[in-house]
XYZ file of C-alpha atoms in Angstrom:
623
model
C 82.262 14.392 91.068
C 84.027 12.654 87.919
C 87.683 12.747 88.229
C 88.554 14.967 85.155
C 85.907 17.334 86.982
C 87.592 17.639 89.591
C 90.641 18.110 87.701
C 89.210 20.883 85.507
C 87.815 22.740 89.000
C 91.806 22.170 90.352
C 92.809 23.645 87.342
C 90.471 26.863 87.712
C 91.174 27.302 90.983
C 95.049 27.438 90.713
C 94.938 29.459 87.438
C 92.869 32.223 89.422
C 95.561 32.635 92.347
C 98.075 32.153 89.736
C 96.381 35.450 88.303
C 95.633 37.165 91.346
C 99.470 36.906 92.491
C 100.929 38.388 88.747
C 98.146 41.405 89.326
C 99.116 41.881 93.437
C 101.316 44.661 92.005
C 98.542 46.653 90.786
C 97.231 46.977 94.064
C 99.806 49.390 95.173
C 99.415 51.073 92.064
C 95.725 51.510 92.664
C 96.128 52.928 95.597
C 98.746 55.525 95.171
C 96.125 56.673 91.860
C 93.310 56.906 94.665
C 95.338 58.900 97.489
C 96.386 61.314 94.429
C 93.153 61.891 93.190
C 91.103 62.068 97.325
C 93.531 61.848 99.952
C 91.739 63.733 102.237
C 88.615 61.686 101.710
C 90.322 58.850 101.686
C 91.473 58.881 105.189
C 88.364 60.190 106.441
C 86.796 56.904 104.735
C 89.114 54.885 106.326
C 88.327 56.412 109.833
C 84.864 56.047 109.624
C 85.231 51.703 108.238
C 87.740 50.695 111.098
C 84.763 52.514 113.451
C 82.199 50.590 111.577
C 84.175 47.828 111.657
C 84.130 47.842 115.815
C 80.463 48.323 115.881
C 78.762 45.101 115.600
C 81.042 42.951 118.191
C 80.051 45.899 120.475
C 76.749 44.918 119.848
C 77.227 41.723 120.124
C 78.606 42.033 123.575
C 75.705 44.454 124.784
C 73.176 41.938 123.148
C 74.696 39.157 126.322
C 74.052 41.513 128.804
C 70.748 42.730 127.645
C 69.360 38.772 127.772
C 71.363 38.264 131.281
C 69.953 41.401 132.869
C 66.202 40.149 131.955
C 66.821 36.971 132.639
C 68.156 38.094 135.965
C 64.409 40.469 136.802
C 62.403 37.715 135.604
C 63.891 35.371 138.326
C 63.493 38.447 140.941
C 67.489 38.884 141.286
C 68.697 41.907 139.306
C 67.094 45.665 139.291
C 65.685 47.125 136.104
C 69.000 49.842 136.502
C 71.583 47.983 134.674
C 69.120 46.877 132.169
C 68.572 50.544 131.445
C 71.946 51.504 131.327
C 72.705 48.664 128.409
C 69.705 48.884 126.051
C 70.476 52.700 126.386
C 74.227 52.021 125.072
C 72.650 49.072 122.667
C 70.435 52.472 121.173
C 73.378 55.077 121.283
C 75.230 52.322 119.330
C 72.491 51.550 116.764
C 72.324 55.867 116.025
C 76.043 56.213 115.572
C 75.459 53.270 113.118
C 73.195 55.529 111.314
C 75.351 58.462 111.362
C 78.670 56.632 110.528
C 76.510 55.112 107.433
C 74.905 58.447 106.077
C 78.910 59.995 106.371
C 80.364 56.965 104.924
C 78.022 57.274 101.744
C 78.766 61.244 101.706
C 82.470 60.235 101.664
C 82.260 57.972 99.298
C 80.267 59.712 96.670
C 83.101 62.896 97.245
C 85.714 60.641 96.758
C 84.220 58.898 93.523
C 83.749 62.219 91.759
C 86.989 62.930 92.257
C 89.000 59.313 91.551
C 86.543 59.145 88.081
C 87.468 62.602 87.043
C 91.087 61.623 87.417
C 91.227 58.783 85.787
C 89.243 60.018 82.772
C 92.244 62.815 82.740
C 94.729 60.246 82.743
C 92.541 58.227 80.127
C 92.727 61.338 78.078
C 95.705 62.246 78.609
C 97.239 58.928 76.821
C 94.810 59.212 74.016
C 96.703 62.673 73.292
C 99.719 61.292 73.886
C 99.356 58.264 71.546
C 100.735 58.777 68.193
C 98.152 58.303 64.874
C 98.849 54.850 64.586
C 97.474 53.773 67.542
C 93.919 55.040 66.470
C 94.686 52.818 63.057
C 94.319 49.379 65.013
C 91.249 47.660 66.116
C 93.351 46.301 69.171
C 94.376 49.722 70.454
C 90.420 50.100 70.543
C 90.191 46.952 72.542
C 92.499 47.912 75.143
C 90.884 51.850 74.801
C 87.288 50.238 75.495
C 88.277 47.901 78.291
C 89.830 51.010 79.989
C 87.191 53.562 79.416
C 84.163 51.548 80.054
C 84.995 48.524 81.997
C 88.276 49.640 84.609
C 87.372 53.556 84.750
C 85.877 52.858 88.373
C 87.558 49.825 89.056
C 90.032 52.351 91.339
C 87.175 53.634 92.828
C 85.379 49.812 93.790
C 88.853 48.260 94.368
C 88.886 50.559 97.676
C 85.457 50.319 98.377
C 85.818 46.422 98.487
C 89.581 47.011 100.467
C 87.247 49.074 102.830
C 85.022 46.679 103.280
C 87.296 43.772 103.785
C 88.914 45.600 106.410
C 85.938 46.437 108.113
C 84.274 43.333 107.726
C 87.392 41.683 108.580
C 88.024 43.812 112.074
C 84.299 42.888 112.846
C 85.168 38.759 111.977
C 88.011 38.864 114.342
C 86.082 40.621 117.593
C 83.362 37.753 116.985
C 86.292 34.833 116.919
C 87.504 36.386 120.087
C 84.231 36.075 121.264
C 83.817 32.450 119.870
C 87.312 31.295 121.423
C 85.793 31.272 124.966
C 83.514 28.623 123.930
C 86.085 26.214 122.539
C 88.702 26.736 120.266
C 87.165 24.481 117.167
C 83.781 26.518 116.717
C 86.089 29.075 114.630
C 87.768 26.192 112.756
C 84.256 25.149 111.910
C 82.898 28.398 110.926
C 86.082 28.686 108.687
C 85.634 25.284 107.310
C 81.656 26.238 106.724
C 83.197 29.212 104.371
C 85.286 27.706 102.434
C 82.767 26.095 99.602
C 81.884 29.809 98.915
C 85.700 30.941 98.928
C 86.172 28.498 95.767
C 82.753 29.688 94.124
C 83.896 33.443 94.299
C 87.191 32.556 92.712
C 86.062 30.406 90.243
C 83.637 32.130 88.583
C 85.675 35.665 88.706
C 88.139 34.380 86.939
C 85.400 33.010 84.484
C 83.668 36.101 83.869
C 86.807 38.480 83.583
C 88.268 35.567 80.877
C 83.996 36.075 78.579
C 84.687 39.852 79.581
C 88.208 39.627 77.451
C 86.565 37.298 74.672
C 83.890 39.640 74.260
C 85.051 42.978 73.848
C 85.482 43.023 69.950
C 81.710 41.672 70.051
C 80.581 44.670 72.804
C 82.339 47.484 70.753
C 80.191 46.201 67.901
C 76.993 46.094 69.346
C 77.912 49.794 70.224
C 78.737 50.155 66.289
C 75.251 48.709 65.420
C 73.502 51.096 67.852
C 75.548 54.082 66.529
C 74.579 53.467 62.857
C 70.912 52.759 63.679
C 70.423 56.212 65.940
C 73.120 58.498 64.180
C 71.692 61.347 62.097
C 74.317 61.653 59.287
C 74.136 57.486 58.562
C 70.333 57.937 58.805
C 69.520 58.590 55.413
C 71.347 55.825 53.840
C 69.934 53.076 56.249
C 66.314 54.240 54.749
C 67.644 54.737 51.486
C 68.920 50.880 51.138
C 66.284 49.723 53.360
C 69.240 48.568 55.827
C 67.731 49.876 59.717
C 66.165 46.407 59.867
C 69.312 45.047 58.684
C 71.648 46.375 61.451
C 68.656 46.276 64.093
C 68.688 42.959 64.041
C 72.505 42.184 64.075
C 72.446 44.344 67.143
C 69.835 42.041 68.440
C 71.205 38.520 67.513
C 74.605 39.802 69.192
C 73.247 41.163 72.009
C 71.026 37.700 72.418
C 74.273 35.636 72.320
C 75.913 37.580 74.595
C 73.440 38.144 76.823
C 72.175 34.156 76.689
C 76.101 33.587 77.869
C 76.066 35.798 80.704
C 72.397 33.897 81.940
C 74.592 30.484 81.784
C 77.270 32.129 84.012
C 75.094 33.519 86.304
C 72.956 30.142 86.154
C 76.299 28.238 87.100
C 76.856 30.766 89.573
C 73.656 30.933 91.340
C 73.762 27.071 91.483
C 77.137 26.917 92.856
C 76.307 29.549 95.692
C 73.539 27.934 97.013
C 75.469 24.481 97.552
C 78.428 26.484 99.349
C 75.441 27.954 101.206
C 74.214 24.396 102.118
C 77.215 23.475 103.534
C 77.875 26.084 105.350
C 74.357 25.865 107.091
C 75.448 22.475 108.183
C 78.612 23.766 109.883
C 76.133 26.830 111.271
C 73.818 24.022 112.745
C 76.628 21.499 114.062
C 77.568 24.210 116.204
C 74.267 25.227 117.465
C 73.657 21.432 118.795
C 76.844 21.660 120.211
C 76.312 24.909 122.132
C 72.313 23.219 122.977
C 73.912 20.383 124.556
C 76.424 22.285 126.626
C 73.765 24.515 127.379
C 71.425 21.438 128.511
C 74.027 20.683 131.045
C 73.882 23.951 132.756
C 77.432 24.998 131.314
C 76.559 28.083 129.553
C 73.552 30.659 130.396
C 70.378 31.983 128.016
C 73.341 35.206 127.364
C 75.508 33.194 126.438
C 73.483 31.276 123.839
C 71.925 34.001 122.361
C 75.407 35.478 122.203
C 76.931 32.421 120.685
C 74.148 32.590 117.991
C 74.509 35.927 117.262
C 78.131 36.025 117.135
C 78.333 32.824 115.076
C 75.792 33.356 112.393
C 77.080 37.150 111.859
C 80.418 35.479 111.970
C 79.189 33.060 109.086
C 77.631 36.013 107.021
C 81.190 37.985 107.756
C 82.683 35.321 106.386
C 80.794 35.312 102.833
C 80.516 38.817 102.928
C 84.446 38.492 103.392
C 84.852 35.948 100.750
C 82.517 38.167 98.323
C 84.895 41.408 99.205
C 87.932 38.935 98.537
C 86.236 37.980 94.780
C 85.287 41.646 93.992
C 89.418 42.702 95.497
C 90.104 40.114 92.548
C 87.942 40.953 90.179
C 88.625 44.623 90.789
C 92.578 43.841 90.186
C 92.460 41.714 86.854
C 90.277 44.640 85.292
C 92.608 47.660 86.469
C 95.344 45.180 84.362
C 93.300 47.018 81.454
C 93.529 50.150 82.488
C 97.071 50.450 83.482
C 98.079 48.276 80.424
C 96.107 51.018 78.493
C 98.199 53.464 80.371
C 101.366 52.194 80.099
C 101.327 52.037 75.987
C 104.354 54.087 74.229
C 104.388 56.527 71.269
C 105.811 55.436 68.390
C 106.666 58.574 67.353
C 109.735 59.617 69.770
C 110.635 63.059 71.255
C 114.456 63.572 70.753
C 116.302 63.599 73.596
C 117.768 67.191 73.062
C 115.475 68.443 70.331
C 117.049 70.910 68.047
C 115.709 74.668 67.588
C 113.266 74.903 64.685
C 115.190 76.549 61.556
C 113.618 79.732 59.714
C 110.975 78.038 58.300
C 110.045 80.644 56.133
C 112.726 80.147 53.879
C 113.632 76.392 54.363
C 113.030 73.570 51.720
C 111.067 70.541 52.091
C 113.110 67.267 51.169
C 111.802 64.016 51.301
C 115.448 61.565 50.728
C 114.721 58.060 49.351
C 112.070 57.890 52.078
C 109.753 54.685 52.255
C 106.346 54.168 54.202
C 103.826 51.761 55.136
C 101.207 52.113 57.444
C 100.878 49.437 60.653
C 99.558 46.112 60.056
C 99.749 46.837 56.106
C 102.008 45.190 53.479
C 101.301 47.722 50.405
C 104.028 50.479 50.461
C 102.121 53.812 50.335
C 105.961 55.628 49.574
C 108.305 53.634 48.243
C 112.187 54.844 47.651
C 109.963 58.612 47.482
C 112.373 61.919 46.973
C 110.604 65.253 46.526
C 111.719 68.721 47.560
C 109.381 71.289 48.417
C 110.594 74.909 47.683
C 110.375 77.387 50.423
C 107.707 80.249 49.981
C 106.154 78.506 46.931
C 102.715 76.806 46.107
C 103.214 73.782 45.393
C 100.444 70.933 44.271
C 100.326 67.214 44.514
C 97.980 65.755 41.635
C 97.518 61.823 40.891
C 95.216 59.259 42.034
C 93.662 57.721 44.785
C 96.114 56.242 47.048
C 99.185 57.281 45.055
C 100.308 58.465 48.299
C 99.658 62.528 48.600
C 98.167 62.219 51.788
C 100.564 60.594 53.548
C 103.249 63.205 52.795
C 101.203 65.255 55.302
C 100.966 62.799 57.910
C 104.539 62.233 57.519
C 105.734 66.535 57.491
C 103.460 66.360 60.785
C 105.537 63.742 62.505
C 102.632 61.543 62.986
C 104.592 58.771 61.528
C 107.864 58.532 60.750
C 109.137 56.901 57.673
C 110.645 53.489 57.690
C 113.818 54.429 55.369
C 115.010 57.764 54.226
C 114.255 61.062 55.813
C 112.623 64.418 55.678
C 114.333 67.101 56.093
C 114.253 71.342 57.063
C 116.455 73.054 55.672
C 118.897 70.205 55.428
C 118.066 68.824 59.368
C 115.853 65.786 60.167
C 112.698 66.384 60.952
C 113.270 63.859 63.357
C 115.705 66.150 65.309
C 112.799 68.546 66.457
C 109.892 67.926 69.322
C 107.144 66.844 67.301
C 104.919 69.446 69.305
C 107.067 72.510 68.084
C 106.713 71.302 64.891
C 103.216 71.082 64.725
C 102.562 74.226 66.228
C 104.156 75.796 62.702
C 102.307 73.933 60.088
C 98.744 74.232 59.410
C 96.828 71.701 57.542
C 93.142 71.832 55.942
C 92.559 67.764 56.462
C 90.646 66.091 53.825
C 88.135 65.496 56.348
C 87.931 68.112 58.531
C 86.366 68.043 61.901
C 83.014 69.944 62.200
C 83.018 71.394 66.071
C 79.363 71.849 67.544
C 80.733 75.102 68.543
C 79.888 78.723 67.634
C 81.001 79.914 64.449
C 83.851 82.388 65.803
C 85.126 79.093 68.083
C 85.472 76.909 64.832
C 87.858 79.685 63.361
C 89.111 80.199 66.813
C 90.481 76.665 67.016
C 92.907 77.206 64.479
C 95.076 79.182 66.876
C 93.427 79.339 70.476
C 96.527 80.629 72.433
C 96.615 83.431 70.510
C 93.337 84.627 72.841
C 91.685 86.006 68.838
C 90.357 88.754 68.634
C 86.405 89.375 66.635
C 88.542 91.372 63.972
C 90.914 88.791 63.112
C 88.544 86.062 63.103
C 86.208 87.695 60.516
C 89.760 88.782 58.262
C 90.069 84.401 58.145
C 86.582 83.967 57.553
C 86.755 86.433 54.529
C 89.696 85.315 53.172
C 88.830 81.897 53.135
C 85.088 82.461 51.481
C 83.704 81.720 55.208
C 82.110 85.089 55.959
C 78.701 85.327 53.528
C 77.325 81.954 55.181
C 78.204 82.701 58.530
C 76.476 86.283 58.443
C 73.305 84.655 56.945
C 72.935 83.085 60.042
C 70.887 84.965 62.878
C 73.586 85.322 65.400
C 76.430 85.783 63.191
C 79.469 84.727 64.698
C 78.165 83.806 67.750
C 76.145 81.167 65.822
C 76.070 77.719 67.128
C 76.876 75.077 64.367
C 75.766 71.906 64.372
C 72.471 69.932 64.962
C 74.179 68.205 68.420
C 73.182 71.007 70.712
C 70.484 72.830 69.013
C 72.186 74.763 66.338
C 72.230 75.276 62.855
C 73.762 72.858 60.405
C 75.990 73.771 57.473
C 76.640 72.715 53.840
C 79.023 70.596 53.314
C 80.707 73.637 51.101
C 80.384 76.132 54.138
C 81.938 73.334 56.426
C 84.992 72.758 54.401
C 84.935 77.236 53.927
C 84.737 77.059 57.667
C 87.787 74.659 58.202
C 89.622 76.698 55.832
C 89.495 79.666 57.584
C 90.128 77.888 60.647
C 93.600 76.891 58.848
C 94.383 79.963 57.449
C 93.420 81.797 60.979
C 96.655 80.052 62.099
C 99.875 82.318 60.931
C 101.743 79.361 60.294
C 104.848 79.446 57.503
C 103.393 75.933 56.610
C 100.233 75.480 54.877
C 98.685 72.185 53.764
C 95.491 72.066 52.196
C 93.944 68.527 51.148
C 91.487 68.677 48.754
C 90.164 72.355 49.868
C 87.848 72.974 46.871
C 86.273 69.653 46.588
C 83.163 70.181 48.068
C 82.866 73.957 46.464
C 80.643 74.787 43.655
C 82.567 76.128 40.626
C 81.662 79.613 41.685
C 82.929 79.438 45.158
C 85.889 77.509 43.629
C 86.736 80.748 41.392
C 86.067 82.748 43.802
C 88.621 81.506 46.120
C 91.261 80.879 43.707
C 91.392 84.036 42.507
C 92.829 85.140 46.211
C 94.556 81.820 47.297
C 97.726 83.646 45.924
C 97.875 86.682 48.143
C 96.632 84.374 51.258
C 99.590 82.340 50.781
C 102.309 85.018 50.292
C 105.221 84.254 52.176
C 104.536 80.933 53.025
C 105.350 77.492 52.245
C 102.232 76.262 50.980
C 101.022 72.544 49.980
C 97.794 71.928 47.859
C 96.930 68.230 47.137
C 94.119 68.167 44.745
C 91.944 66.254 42.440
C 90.949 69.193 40.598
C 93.798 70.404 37.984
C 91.482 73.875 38.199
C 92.884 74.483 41.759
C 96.853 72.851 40.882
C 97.358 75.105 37.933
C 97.546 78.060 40.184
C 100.876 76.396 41.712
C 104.217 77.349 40.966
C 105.324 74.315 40.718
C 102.740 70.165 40.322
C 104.376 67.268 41.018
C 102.309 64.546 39.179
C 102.333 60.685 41.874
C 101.369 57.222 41.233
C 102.181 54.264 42.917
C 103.934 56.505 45.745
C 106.578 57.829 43.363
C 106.414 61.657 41.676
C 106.241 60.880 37.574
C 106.255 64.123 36.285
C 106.887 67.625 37.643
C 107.100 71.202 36.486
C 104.108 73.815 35.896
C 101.201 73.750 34.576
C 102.448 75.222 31.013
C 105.304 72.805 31.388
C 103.257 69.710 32.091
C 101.087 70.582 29.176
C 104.138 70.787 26.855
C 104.977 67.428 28.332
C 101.940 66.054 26.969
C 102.119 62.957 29.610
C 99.754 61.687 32.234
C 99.282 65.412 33.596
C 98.009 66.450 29.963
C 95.771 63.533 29.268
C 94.215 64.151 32.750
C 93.778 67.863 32.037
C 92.143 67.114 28.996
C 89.355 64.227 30.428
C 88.602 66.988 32.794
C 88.178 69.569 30.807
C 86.262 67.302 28.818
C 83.844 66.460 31.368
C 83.386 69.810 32.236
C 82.158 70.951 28.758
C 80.067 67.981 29.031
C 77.992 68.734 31.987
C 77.849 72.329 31.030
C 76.211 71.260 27.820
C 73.804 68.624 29.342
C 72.757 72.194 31.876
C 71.847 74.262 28.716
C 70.197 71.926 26.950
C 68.117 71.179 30.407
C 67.667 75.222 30.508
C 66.146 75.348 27.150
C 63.689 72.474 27.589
């Protein structure tokens, strides 16, 4: 071998234990997460290995005796008796075998169920945890997929494989004590024979865990690419722009690459095997002549050959089999890294340490105080040096452009950021004085996008407020007043009405969605009330139709309307006009009008383009 390979092997070799001793400390970690989850199973598992583990010297030993006992007939000295006796204990050994194996795999499967489901809790519960701006960076996605897909049973295998090492390695040390009789270097050279594959095992772990980490941004998108190619809702497009062949095959020249790198591996692998293999059939057969010759010269009986053979061939298999268990403890480790480094991540967002009792909300003002705001890993300030005050028990409307900065006011009043400079206050306290999760629990919000839950109809509402335990009444009462309850009575079970094409049911508009969402936000008696955008996908009729009783639906509360549609903000008390994350103009809609600034002009284009398309509809009537 060429010196600087050598070198680079050297340098493998050390950076894997270098590895495996900075990830020791997640062993004791793994295993406290497994006796949590199966305790019970757990210890029965570990009964039934360190019994398996006994077996096969036992075995062994009878094996000796069988071949001495016939040996012993055949030359007219020993009585067929004691041969009985051991094959007899040689068969009851063989069916507890059996019966420890078809238990162990019983165990097993229990305690698998039950370490998964945990860990998918734990999973879970850190993705609730997480604050919003987490889920707004590709690396928290990284370290989300590496724990989800590749550690979530890495608990599960890591005690498997600690099972198995301790069971193999019981079973390794009855045959050395079996070995030692015949000389005290046949276990040196069965060690020495196992030692090529020792280095293999190490080497290429640490190789595949390091394409494992490389890969992941490339994995997650070949799951993107298979997404977009088999999802109903990007369906239409794909055909539209003649892009299915497109994506189909960047999903196959990524998964070609990938998969053409993980042949090499295992190419590099395989090869590497079968020379530790080689070598350690050498050390297998130096022995065997040695034990021939001794048994040549009448030192050592047929038993004690066949024994010898046995004992150091299973030894040699323990030994890989060891070895392997060793590379899979290792592999095993430097994945759960993922998972508990997913686990160990910190909101952003903190919970004070003595939170402050919410104020009346019904009759506290909104302030935002010179507050500024960027979002993570951007430069662009989406508030900058941004005051506004939001009256208590008043409509108020946010109107401007796209980006000017509306939404984030929302994601801001619902703690899931907090703002870089400034503050926001209730009724003159920081927002940032309050648990974020009390908070929440009084605002409502109609998102821009809201989610559409492949639930019944009365479970969509429902969501809005579950712990309230809702009745049929009130649920209908939101669905009327938010324009919900003429498209969910169309359909043949009502309210009981699956939605959504995912498990059979019926799909929606996307009107009746966004009527559905709004119901579910107005189902929640909150004093807060944030609607974004919640006419934009309404006809003008529905539109109307639901202005004309937004007013009496948001009596008594603080409510929030960011729109595009000056139709919908002139019902406000009070518009503040943004751009560029600053308010520019403020006041009603009469007052904006007088004004005669940016509000105006925009009134007018839309106005404008109303008349417009209601004239190119007649004339399309009359011809």
């Amino acid at each position: 071998m060429p010196e600087t390979e050598k070198n680079r092997a050297a340098g493998n070799l050390g950076e894997a234990l270098r590895q495996l001793r900075g990830q020791l400390p997640y062993m004791p970690r793994t295993l406290r997460l497994v006796w949590d989850a199966a305790r019970w199973w757990t210890l029965v598992s570990m009964l039934l290995l360190l019994a398996q583990g006994l077996l096969p010297a036992a075995a062994v030993y009878l094996t000796r005796a069988v071949v001495n006992n016939l040996v012993a007939i055949r030359q007219s000295q020993g009585s067929l008796l004691p041969l009985i006796l051991t094959v007899s204990l040689y068969a009851a050994l063989l069916i507890g075998r059996e019966i420890m194996n078809s238990a162990g795999k019983w165990v097993r499967q229990a305690q698998g169920e039950l370490v998964r489901d945990h860990i998918q809790n734990l999973v879970h519960d850190q993705a609730l945890r997480l604050d919003l701006s987490f889920f707004e960076s590709s690396e928290y996605y990284n370290k989300l997929h590496r724990a989800r897909n590749d550690a979530i049973d890495r608990p599960l295998a890591l005690i498997e494989n600690l099972g198995s090492l301790l069971q193999n390695g019981i079973t390794l040390a009855a045959m050395l004590v079996v070995l030692v009789p015949f000389g005290w270097a046949l276990p040196l050279l069965l060690l020495a024979g196992t030692l090529p594959a020792f280095y293999v095992v190490l080497r290429f772990t640490l190789r595949f865990h390091n394409w494992r980490l490389r890969n992941t941004k490339n994995v997650r998108r070949t799951f993107y690419f298979d997404w977009l190619i088999t999802d109903r809702d990007c369906n239409p497009e794909l055909r539209l722009f003649n892009l299915g062949g497109f994506f189909q095959q960047s999903f196959q020249a990524l998964r070609a690459k990938l998969r053409g790198e993980q042949l090499k591996l295992a190419r590099d692998q395989a090869a590497a095997e079968l020379v530790a293999a080689g070598l350690g059939l050498l050390s297998m057969f130096g022995g065997l002549l040695w034990m021939f010759a001794k048994f040549r010269r009448g030192l050592f009986s047929l038993g004690d050959l066949a024994m010898f053979f046995q004992a150091f061939s299973q030894g040699q298999s323990l030994m890989r089999t060891l070895l392997n268990n060793v590379g899979q403890v290792y592999r095993n480790i430097i994945f759960l890294e993922n998972l508990f480094e997913y686990l160990e991540l910190e909101p952003r967002v903190p919970e004070p340490d003595h939170p402050r009792p919410l104020p009346d909300l019904e009759r506290a003002d909104i302030r935002f105080e010179r507050v500024s705001f960027s979002y993570p890993h951007s430069q662009r300030m989406a508030l900058d040096n941004f005051n506004l005050t939001i009256r208590a028990r008043e409509i108020t409307a946010l109107v401007g452009t796209n980006g000017a900065g509306k939404s984030t006011l929302v994601k801001l009043l619902c703690r899931f950021y907090d703002p870089r400079k400034g503050r926001i206050t209730l009724a003159g306290e920081d927002l940032m004085s309050f648990s974020p999760a009390a908070l929440t629990r009084q605002i409502s919000v109609l998102f821009q996008e809201p989610v559409h839950y492949h639930a019944t109809a009365f479970d969509n509402i429902a969501y809005g407020d579950r712990d309230r335990g809702p009745s049929r009444e009130e649920i209908e009462d939101a669905a009327r007043k938010a324009g919900a309850d003429e498209p969910i009575r169309r359909l043949p079970e009502a309210y009981d009405a699956l939605l959504g094409r995912w498990f059979g049911g019926h799909e929606l508009s996307v009107g009746e969605w966004q009527r559905v969402a709004l119901a579910r936000a107005f189902f929640r008696r909150a004093p807060i009330i944030i609607l974004d955008e919640p006419t934009s996908a309404m006809d003008s009729w529905a539109e109307n139709d639901w202005l004309k009783r937004f007013r009496e639906l948001a009596r008594g509360r603080t409510a929030v309307i960011i729109t595009h549609r000056f139709t919908t903000a002139m019902l406000a008390d009070r518009i503040h006009v943004m751009d560029q994350g600053k308010v520019v103009e403020s006041g009603s809609h009469e007052e904006l009008m007088a004004q005669d600034g940016s509000y105006a002009a925009s009134w007018e284009q839309q106005i404008q383009r109303s008349r417009t398309a209601q004239g190119s509809g007649s004339r399309s009537e009359e011809m």
